[in-house]
């Protein structure tokens, strides 16, 4: 609960809404990838996002409760409550998909035949301490041009950097959520493993 | 119904799933912008997306029903049904937010004070026939460098091109969904109006 109390104090409503919205969109992306490519690791990320959005929702509701002084406030803040609720609905929905798939269903041939070998996939890369990626910014690494892989989010413990820019720094222990082809993925995994 | 029958015949499951997923994510983005900036025009786009996703869902369910031969098929196709359902839930949720806001609530001061004049917003630009944009590709126009505006989607009637690349061609009658600052928006609007 300490973390939640701290966030209630320190973060603005718009910051919290933005984080929820970005996480909700990311969870839809990941759930879709789980369905197409069936990765239990990605399904776990969808679950994590769902838990984080629940947490953010608590923080936001606490903040709003503190901000409400009269009925006029209630009327104006209802849409924000509505959005908060919807982001929970969305991440729950994404989680349902991921769980259904994680329970063991292989993609149906109707899906499989549409996925060419060359197709871009979303996957996870764990960054080891002391690896080539550890301590570098995305700008320094030029991953997109070096490996063809696009970093769509960085997870650090229970926080996410979504759509990181070139100044975002990668640290040992981070999980990168990346989009790209098989070849680039292999290259990037090597760079992240300390055996680059 | 003719359009739906045609789509059942011509489009693949993965194409349909991808379109639904992209539309669901776009609708979350737009609903969030409606909440922050309160635009009835954007709320209308959220409604359109919701209707289109319902339509795609019908197409997809018809395709799946046709593909099912035995119980094994049912088991494998359940996750796709689940995803389809979830995309409807998500766009419904986005539509709920947009409607709540469109019913007349101005952003609360708690939100307003966080939105600086310089903040990037999502807005619509209608392209007039014969305007500077009509018939050109995004690559030819170099809108991002010329105006600082980023085209996140193009709506043409009841279809969307989401995340258009440099080869995407803009036509008169298109609605561009763009992200950027006030100044760039004014510039782009002029280019779209035929009085550029």
Short mmCIF file of C-alpha atoms in Angstrom, two decimals:
data_model
loop_
_atom_site.label_atom_id
_atom_site.label_comp_id
_atom_site.label_asym_id
_atom_site.label_seq_id
_atom_site.Cartn_x
_atom_site.Cartn_y
_atom_site.Cartn_z
CA UNK A 1 0.00 0.00 0.00
CA UNK A 2 2.94 2.35 0.55
CA UNK A 3 3.66 2.55 -3.16
CA UNK A 4 0.02 3.42 -3.83
CA UNK A 5 -0.05 6.18 -1.20
CA UNK A 6 3.10 7.63 -2.68
CA UNK A 7 1.62 7.64 -6.17
CA UNK A 8 -1.57 9.32 -4.91
CA UNK A 9 0.60 12.14 -3.60
CA UNK A 10 3.11 12.52 -6.38
CA UNK A 11 1.43 11.82 -9.70
CA UNK A 12 -1.03 13.98 -11.63
CA UNK A 13 -4.38 12.77 -12.92
CA UNK A 14 -3.28 13.22 -16.53
CA UNK A 15 -0.07 11.26 -15.92
CA UNK A 16 -2.06 8.41 -14.42
CA UNK A 17 -4.67 8.45 -17.21
CA UNK A 18 -1.93 8.46 -19.83
CA UNK A 19 -0.13 5.53 -18.24
CA UNK A 20 -3.38 3.55 -18.03
CA UNK A 21 -4.29 4.30 -21.63
CA UNK A 22 -0.83 3.31 -22.89
CA UNK A 23 -0.87 0.10 -20.87
CA UNK A 24 -4.37 -0.76 -22.10
CA UNK A 25 -3.25 -0.35 -25.71
CA UNK A 26 -0.09 -2.36 -25.11
CA UNK A 27 -2.10 -5.17 -23.54
CA UNK A 28 -4.33 -5.37 -26.62
CA UNK A 29 -1.22 -5.58 -28.81
CA UNK A 30 0.30 -8.31 -26.67
CA UNK A 31 -2.93 -10.33 -26.34
CA UNK A 32 -3.25 -10.27 -30.12
CA UNK A 33 0.33 -11.54 -30.46
CA UNK A 34 -0.33 -14.25 -27.90
CA UNK A 35 -3.27 -15.38 -30.01
CA UNK A 36 -1.29 -15.43 -33.25
CA UNK A 37 2.02 -16.77 -32.01
CA UNK A 38 1.06 -18.42 -28.72
CA UNK A 39 3.78 -17.29 -26.31
CA UNK A 40 3.25 -18.04 -22.56
CA UNK A 41 5.85 -15.36 -21.75
CA UNK A 42 3.81 -12.68 -23.48
CA UNK A 43 0.67 -13.95 -21.74
CA UNK A 44 2.44 -13.38 -18.43
CA UNK A 45 3.18 -9.77 -19.48
CA UNK A 46 -0.51 -9.25 -20.23
CA UNK A 47 -1.31 -10.47 -16.70
CA UNK A 48 1.26 -8.08 -15.22
CA UNK A 49 -0.24 -5.15 -17.13
CA UNK A 50 -3.70 -6.07 -15.90
CA UNK A 51 -2.49 -6.02 -12.29
CA UNK A 52 -0.70 -2.70 -12.80
CA UNK A 53 -3.79 -1.11 -14.36
CA UNK A 54 -5.85 -2.24 -11.35
CA UNK A 55 -3.27 -0.57 -9.13
CA UNK A 56 -3.31 2.64 -11.16
CA UNK A 57 -7.07 2.60 -11.05
CA UNK A 58 -6.97 2.53 -7.24
CA UNK A 59 -4.52 5.46 -7.21
CA UNK A 60 -6.66 7.45 -9.61
CA UNK A 61 -9.90 6.81 -7.73
CA UNK A 62 -8.23 7.86 -4.48
CA UNK A 63 -6.99 11.08 -6.11
CA UNK A 64 -10.41 11.87 -7.54
CA UNK A 65 -12.13 11.16 -4.22
CA UNK A 66 -9.77 13.66 -2.61
CA UNK A 67 -10.46 16.25 -5.33
CA UNK A 68 -14.24 16.12 -5.10
CA UNK A 69 -15.69 19.05 -3.13
CA UNK A 70 -19.25 19.35 -4.48
CA UNK A 71 -21.76 17.88 -6.91
CA UNK A 72 -20.42 19.98 -9.76
CA UNK A 73 -17.03 18.30 -9.28
CA UNK A 74 -18.69 14.89 -9.37
CA UNK A 75 -20.36 15.71 -12.68
CA UNK A 76 -17.10 16.87 -14.24
CA UNK A 77 -15.06 13.97 -12.93
CA UNK A 78 -17.50 11.25 -14.02
CA UNK A 79 -15.92 10.89 -17.48
CA UNK A 80 -12.55 10.29 -15.84
CA UNK A 81 -14.11 7.61 -13.62
CA UNK A 82 -15.66 6.14 -16.76
CA UNK A 83 -12.28 6.06 -18.54
CA UNK A 84 -10.63 4.46 -15.52
CA UNK A 85 -13.31 1.79 -15.48
CA UNK A 86 -12.93 1.23 -19.21
CA UNK A 87 -9.18 0.76 -19.00
CA UNK A 88 -9.83 -1.98 -16.43
CA UNK A 89 -12.39 -3.56 -18.75
CA UNK A 90 -9.94 -3.45 -21.64
CA UNK A 91 -7.02 -4.99 -19.78
CA UNK A 92 -9.34 -7.64 -18.32
CA UNK A 93 -10.49 -8.46 -21.84
CA UNK A 94 -6.89 -8.69 -23.03
CA UNK A 95 -6.06 -10.91 -20.11
CA UNK A 96 -9.00 -13.21 -20.91
CA UNK A 97 -7.65 -13.70 -24.41
CA UNK A 98 -4.13 -14.34 -23.19
CA UNK A 99 -5.35 -16.85 -20.60
CA UNK A 100 -7.51 -18.74 -23.09
CA UNK A 101 -4.50 -19.13 -25.33
CA UNK A 102 -2.05 -19.86 -22.51
CA UNK A 103 -4.32 -22.73 -21.45
CA UNK A 104 -2.80 -24.60 -24.33
CA UNK A 105 -4.52 -23.88 -27.59
CA UNK A 106 -2.13 -23.88 -30.54
CA UNK A 107 -3.00 -21.37 -33.25
CA UNK A 108 -5.55 -22.96 -35.58
CA UNK A 109 -4.32 -23.85 -39.09
CA UNK A 110 -6.61 -21.09 -40.37
CA UNK A 111 -4.38 -18.65 -38.50
CA UNK A 112 -1.07 -20.46 -38.89
CA UNK A 113 -1.17 -20.59 -42.66
CA UNK A 114 -1.53 -16.82 -42.75
CA UNK A 115 1.61 -16.23 -40.73
CA UNK A 116 4.59 -16.38 -43.01
CA UNK A 117 8.06 -17.15 -41.64
CA UNK A 118 9.07 -13.60 -42.50
CA UNK A 119 6.25 -12.00 -40.52
CA UNK A 120 7.11 -9.51 -37.76
CA UNK A 121 6.37 -10.80 -34.28
CA UNK A 122 6.22 -9.28 -30.83
CA UNK A 123 8.57 -10.96 -28.37
CA UNK A 124 10.41 -10.44 -25.10
CA UNK A 125 14.12 -9.94 -24.56
CA UNK A 126 15.60 -10.06 -21.06
CA UNK A 127 18.61 -7.78 -20.61
CA UNK A 128 21.44 -9.31 -18.57
CA UNK A 129 23.63 -7.16 -16.36
CA UNK A 130 26.94 -6.37 -18.00
CA UNK A 131 25.59 -7.13 -21.46
CA UNK A 132 26.13 -4.92 -24.48
CA UNK A 133 22.74 -3.26 -23.91
CA UNK A 134 23.12 -2.57 -20.17
CA UNK A 135 23.44 1.17 -19.43
CA UNK A 136 23.01 2.37 -23.03
CA UNK A 137 20.28 4.60 -24.44
CA UNK A 138 18.21 3.52 -27.43
CA UNK A 139 19.77 6.40 -29.35
CA UNK A 140 23.30 5.11 -28.68
CA UNK A 141 22.37 1.55 -29.60
CA UNK A 142 20.56 2.35 -32.86
CA UNK A 143 18.77 -0.99 -32.52
CA UNK A 144 16.30 -0.30 -35.30
CA UNK A 145 19.02 0.16 -37.92
CA UNK A 146 21.44 -2.40 -36.40
CA UNK A 147 18.98 -5.26 -35.87
CA UNK A 148 15.69 -4.21 -37.46
CA UNK A 149 14.03 -4.64 -34.06
CA UNK A 150 11.70 -1.96 -32.73
CA UNK A 151 11.42 -1.59 -28.93
CA UNK A 152 7.74 -0.95 -28.18
CA UNK A 153 8.09 -0.98 -24.40
CA UNK A 154 10.60 -1.51 -21.61
CA UNK A 155 9.43 -3.17 -18.41
CA UNK A 156 11.50 -2.47 -15.30
CA UNK A 157 10.05 -4.41 -12.37
CA UNK A 158 6.43 -3.30 -12.18
CA UNK A 159 6.75 -0.12 -14.23
CA UNK A 160 6.70 0.30 -17.99
CA UNK A 161 8.20 2.80 -20.40
CA UNK A 162 5.87 2.66 -23.37
CA UNK A 163 7.01 3.90 -26.76
CA UNK A 164 10.49 4.75 -25.40
CA UNK A 165 12.35 7.54 -27.23
CA UNK A 166 16.04 7.69 -28.10
CA UNK A 167 16.97 8.99 -24.64
CA UNK A 168 15.44 5.98 -22.87
CA UNK A 169 18.20 4.03 -21.11
CA UNK A 170 18.22 0.24 -20.96
CA UNK A 171 19.39 -1.35 -17.70
CA UNK A 172 20.37 -4.89 -16.70
CA UNK A 173 17.25 -6.71 -15.50
CA UNK A 174 14.95 -4.88 -17.94
CA UNK A 175 12.53 -6.77 -20.11
CA UNK A 176 12.25 -5.35 -23.63
CA UNK A 177 9.04 -5.86 -25.55
CA UNK A 178 10.17 -5.83 -29.16
CA UNK A 179 8.67 -6.14 -32.62
CA UNK A 180 10.55 -7.52 -35.60
CA UNK A 181 11.62 -10.54 -37.62
CA UNK A 182 13.31 -13.77 -36.49
CA UNK A 183 16.79 -12.79 -37.63
CA UNK A 184 16.82 -9.45 -35.82
CA UNK A 185 15.41 -11.09 -32.72
CA UNK A 186 18.30 -13.58 -32.60
CA UNK A 187 20.82 -10.76 -33.01
CA UNK A 188 19.21 -8.67 -30.28
CA UNK A 189 18.96 -11.62 -27.89
CA UNK A 190 22.71 -12.17 -28.26
CA UNK A 191 23.39 -8.48 -27.51
CA UNK A 192 21.20 -8.72 -24.40
CA UNK A 193 22.81 -11.90 -23.08
CA UNK A 194 26.30 -10.63 -22.32
CA UNK A 195 27.69 -13.04 -24.87
CA UNK A 196 27.23 -10.48 -27.70
CA UNK B 1 -25.48 -7.06 -46.03
CA UNK B 2 -23.84 -7.25 -49.46
CA UNK B 3 -20.65 -5.66 -48.17
CA UNK B 4 -20.53 -8.16 -45.31
CA UNK B 5 -21.00 -11.16 -47.61
CA UNK B 6 -18.23 -9.89 -49.83
CA UNK B 7 -15.87 -9.48 -46.87
CA UNK B 8 -16.67 -13.00 -45.64
CA UNK B 9 -15.55 -14.29 -49.04
CA UNK B 10 -12.55 -12.12 -49.70
CA UNK B 11 -10.76 -11.39 -46.42
CA UNK B 12 -8.61 -13.69 -44.29
CA UNK B 13 -9.13 -14.26 -40.56
CA UNK B 14 -5.79 -12.66 -39.74
CA UNK B 15 -6.60 -9.59 -41.84
CA UNK B 16 -9.91 -9.20 -40.04
CA UNK B 17 -8.36 -9.72 -36.60
CA UNK B 18 -5.63 -7.21 -37.38
CA UNK B 19 -8.11 -4.59 -38.54
CA UNK B 20 -10.23 -5.10 -35.40
CA UNK B 21 -7.21 -4.87 -33.12
CA UNK B 22 -5.93 -1.70 -34.79
CA UNK B 23 -9.38 -0.10 -34.65
CA UNK B 24 -9.79 -1.04 -30.98
CA UNK B 25 -6.47 0.60 -30.14
CA UNK B 26 -7.30 3.67 -32.20
CA UNK B 27 -10.65 4.02 -30.44
CA UNK B 28 -8.94 3.99 -27.04
CA UNK B 29 -6.58 6.72 -28.25
CA UNK B 30 -9.45 8.83 -29.56
CA UNK B 31 -11.66 8.33 -26.49
CA UNK B 32 -8.77 9.47 -24.32
CA UNK B 33 -8.35 12.58 -26.47
CA UNK B 34 -12.07 13.27 -26.31
CA UNK B 35 -11.82 13.15 -22.53
CA UNK B 36 -8.84 15.50 -22.37
CA UNK B 37 -9.75 17.93 -25.12
CA UNK B 38 -13.49 17.41 -25.48
CA UNK B 39 -14.04 17.28 -29.24
CA UNK B 40 -17.51 16.18 -30.49
CA UNK B 41 -15.95 15.43 -33.89
CA UNK B 42 -13.56 12.90 -32.38
CA UNK B 43 -16.43 11.40 -30.36
CA UNK B 44 -18.22 10.82 -33.67
CA UNK B 45 -15.15 8.97 -35.00
CA UNK B 46 -15.19 6.72 -31.92
CA UNK B 47 -18.82 5.90 -32.67
CA UNK B 48 -17.95 5.09 -36.29
CA UNK B 49 -15.16 2.77 -35.19
CA UNK B 50 -17.49 0.99 -32.79
CA UNK B 51 -19.99 0.37 -35.61
CA UNK B 52 -17.22 -0.85 -37.94
CA UNK B 53 -15.87 -3.26 -35.31
CA UNK B 54 -19.37 -4.68 -34.83
CA UNK B 55 -19.50 -5.21 -38.60
CA UNK B 56 -16.07 -6.88 -38.69
CA UNK B 57 -17.10 -9.05 -35.79
CA UNK B 58 -20.09 -10.30 -37.81
CA UNK B 59 -17.83 -11.05 -40.77
CA UNK B 60 -15.34 -12.89 -38.60
CA UNK B 61 -17.97 -14.96 -36.82
CA UNK B 62 -19.49 -15.94 -40.15
CA UNK B 63 -16.05 -16.99 -41.45
CA UNK B 64 -15.34 -19.03 -38.34
CA UNK B 65 -18.76 -20.69 -38.45
CA UNK B 66 -17.99 -21.74 -42.03
CA UNK B 67 -14.55 -23.06 -41.03
CA UNK B 68 -15.74 -25.25 -38.16
CA UNK B 69 -15.97 -28.92 -39.12
CA UNK B 70 -15.62 -30.72 -35.78
CA UNK B 71 -15.18 -30.23 -32.02
CA UNK B 72 -11.41 -29.96 -32.36
CA UNK B 73 -11.91 -26.94 -34.63
CA UNK B 74 -14.20 -25.37 -32.07
CA UNK B 75 -11.57 -25.75 -29.36
CA UNK B 76 -8.89 -24.14 -31.52
CA UNK B 77 -11.09 -21.32 -32.71
CA UNK B 78 -12.40 -20.35 -29.26
CA UNK B 79 -9.52 -17.92 -28.59
CA UNK B 80 -10.32 -16.11 -31.83
CA UNK B 81 -13.98 -15.85 -30.78
CA UNK B 82 -12.76 -14.54 -27.43
CA UNK B 83 -10.59 -11.90 -29.13
CA UNK B 84 -13.45 -10.85 -31.38
CA UNK B 85 -15.67 -10.47 -28.33
CA UNK B 86 -13.01 -8.48 -26.53
CA UNK B 87 -12.52 -6.05 -29.38
CA UNK B 88 -16.25 -5.35 -29.22
CA UNK B 89 -15.99 -4.82 -25.45
CA UNK B 90 -13.07 -2.44 -25.92
CA UNK B 91 -14.67 -0.31 -28.60
CA UNK B 92 -17.93 -0.24 -26.60
CA UNK B 93 -15.94 0.97 -23.58
CA UNK B 94 -14.25 3.66 -25.71
CA UNK B 95 -17.62 4.70 -27.06
CA UNK B 96 -19.05 4.97 -23.52
CA UNK B 97 -16.27 7.38 -22.59
CA UNK B 98 -16.72 9.43 -25.74
CA UNK B 99 -20.48 9.63 -25.22
CA UNK B 100 -20.18 10.67 -21.59
CA UNK B 101 -17.92 13.51 -22.64
CA UNK B 102 -19.91 14.42 -25.73
CA UNK B 103 -22.97 14.84 -23.51
CA UNK B 104 -21.45 18.14 -22.57
CA UNK B 105 -18.95 17.81 -19.77
CA UNK B 106 -16.04 20.23 -20.13
CA UNK B 107 -12.69 18.87 -18.94
CA UNK B 108 -12.44 19.40 -15.17
CA UNK B 109 -9.93 22.05 -13.99
CA UNK B 110 -7.89 19.16 -12.56
CA UNK B 111 -7.40 17.99 -16.14
CA UNK B 112 -7.35 21.37 -17.85
CA UNK B 113 -4.50 22.77 -15.81
CA UNK B 114 -2.34 19.83 -16.84
CA UNK B 115 -2.81 20.50 -20.55
CA UNK B 116 -0.41 23.17 -21.68
CA UNK B 117 -1.10 25.22 -24.82
CA UNK B 118 1.88 23.54 -26.43
CA UNK B 119 0.65 20.02 -25.78
CA UNK B 120 0.16 17.68 -28.73
CA UNK B 121 -3.47 16.92 -29.48
CA UNK B 122 -5.29 14.47 -31.69
CA UNK B 123 -7.58 16.17 -34.20
CA UNK B 124 -9.37 15.64 -37.49
CA UNK B 125 -8.58 17.23 -40.84
CA UNK B 126 -11.00 16.88 -43.76
CA UNK B 127 -9.29 16.81 -47.15
CA UNK B 128 -11.05 18.81 -49.84
CA UNK B 129 -10.97 17.69 -53.46
CA UNK B 130 -8.40 19.59 -55.47
CA UNK B 131 -6.50 20.65 -52.36
CA UNK B 132 -2.75 20.43 -52.02
CA UNK B 133 -3.07 17.06 -50.27
CA UNK B 134 -5.47 15.41 -52.74
CA UNK B 135 -3.80 12.61 -54.69
CA UNK B 136 -0.42 12.77 -52.96
CA UNK B 137 1.28 10.08 -50.88
CA UNK B 138 2.45 10.77 -47.34
CA UNK B 139 6.02 10.27 -48.58
CA UNK B 140 5.61 12.99 -51.23
CA UNK B 141 4.03 15.39 -48.76
CA UNK B 142 6.58 14.93 -45.96
CA UNK B 143 3.93 16.23 -43.55
CA UNK B 144 5.88 15.32 -40.42
CA UNK B 145 8.84 17.50 -41.36
CA UNK B 146 6.78 20.21 -43.11
CA UNK B 147 4.11 20.69 -40.44
CA UNK B 148 5.14 18.61 -37.44
CA UNK B 149 1.83 16.73 -37.75
CA UNK B 150 1.78 12.95 -37.59
CA UNK B 151 -1.02 11.12 -39.45
CA UNK B 152 -2.15 8.27 -37.20
CA UNK B 153 -5.01 7.14 -39.41
CA UNK B 154 -6.86 7.95 -42.63
CA UNK B 155 -10.59 7.34 -42.77
CA UNK B 156 -12.10 6.89 -46.23
CA UNK B 157 -15.85 6.41 -45.92
CA UNK B 158 -16.27 3.46 -43.60
CA UNK B 159 -12.75 2.06 -43.93
CA UNK B 160 -9.59 3.06 -42.11
CA UNK B 161 -5.90 2.97 -42.93
CA UNK B 162 -4.25 2.82 -39.53
CA UNK B 163 -0.62 3.79 -39.11
CA UNK B 164 -0.31 4.68 -42.82
CA UNK B 165 3.18 4.38 -44.33
CA UNK B 166 4.87 6.70 -46.81
CA UNK B 167 3.17 5.02 -49.76
CA UNK B 168 -0.33 5.71 -48.44
CA UNK B 169 -2.15 8.08 -50.78
CA UNK B 170 -4.45 10.82 -49.51
CA UNK B 171 -7.61 11.48 -51.54
CA UNK B 172 -10.18 14.26 -51.55
CA UNK B 173 -12.96 13.40 -49.09
CA UNK B 174 -10.58 11.60 -46.71
CA UNK B 175 -10.60 12.39 -43.01
CA UNK B 176 -7.11 12.45 -41.51
CA UNK B 177 -6.70 11.68 -37.82
CA UNK B 178 -3.60 13.61 -36.86
CA UNK B 179 -1.48 14.22 -33.80
CA UNK B 180 0.51 17.41 -33.22
CA UNK B 181 0.57 20.98 -31.94
CA UNK B 182 -1.76 23.90 -32.69
CA UNK B 183 0.56 25.60 -35.17
CA UNK B 184 1.11 22.52 -37.31
CA UNK B 185 -2.61 21.78 -37.23
CA UNK B 186 -3.44 25.22 -38.66
CA UNK B 187 -0.85 24.74 -41.41
CA UNK B 188 -2.16 21.30 -42.31
CA UNK B 189 -5.78 22.46 -42.29
CA UNK B 190 -4.88 25.13 -44.82
CA UNK B 191 -3.16 22.57 -47.05
CA UNK B 192 -6.25 20.35 -46.87
CA UNK B 193 -8.71 23.12 -47.66
CA UNK B 194 -7.72 23.92 -51.21
CA UNK B 195 -6.79 27.44 -50.17
CA UNK B 196 -3.20 26.36 -49.27
#
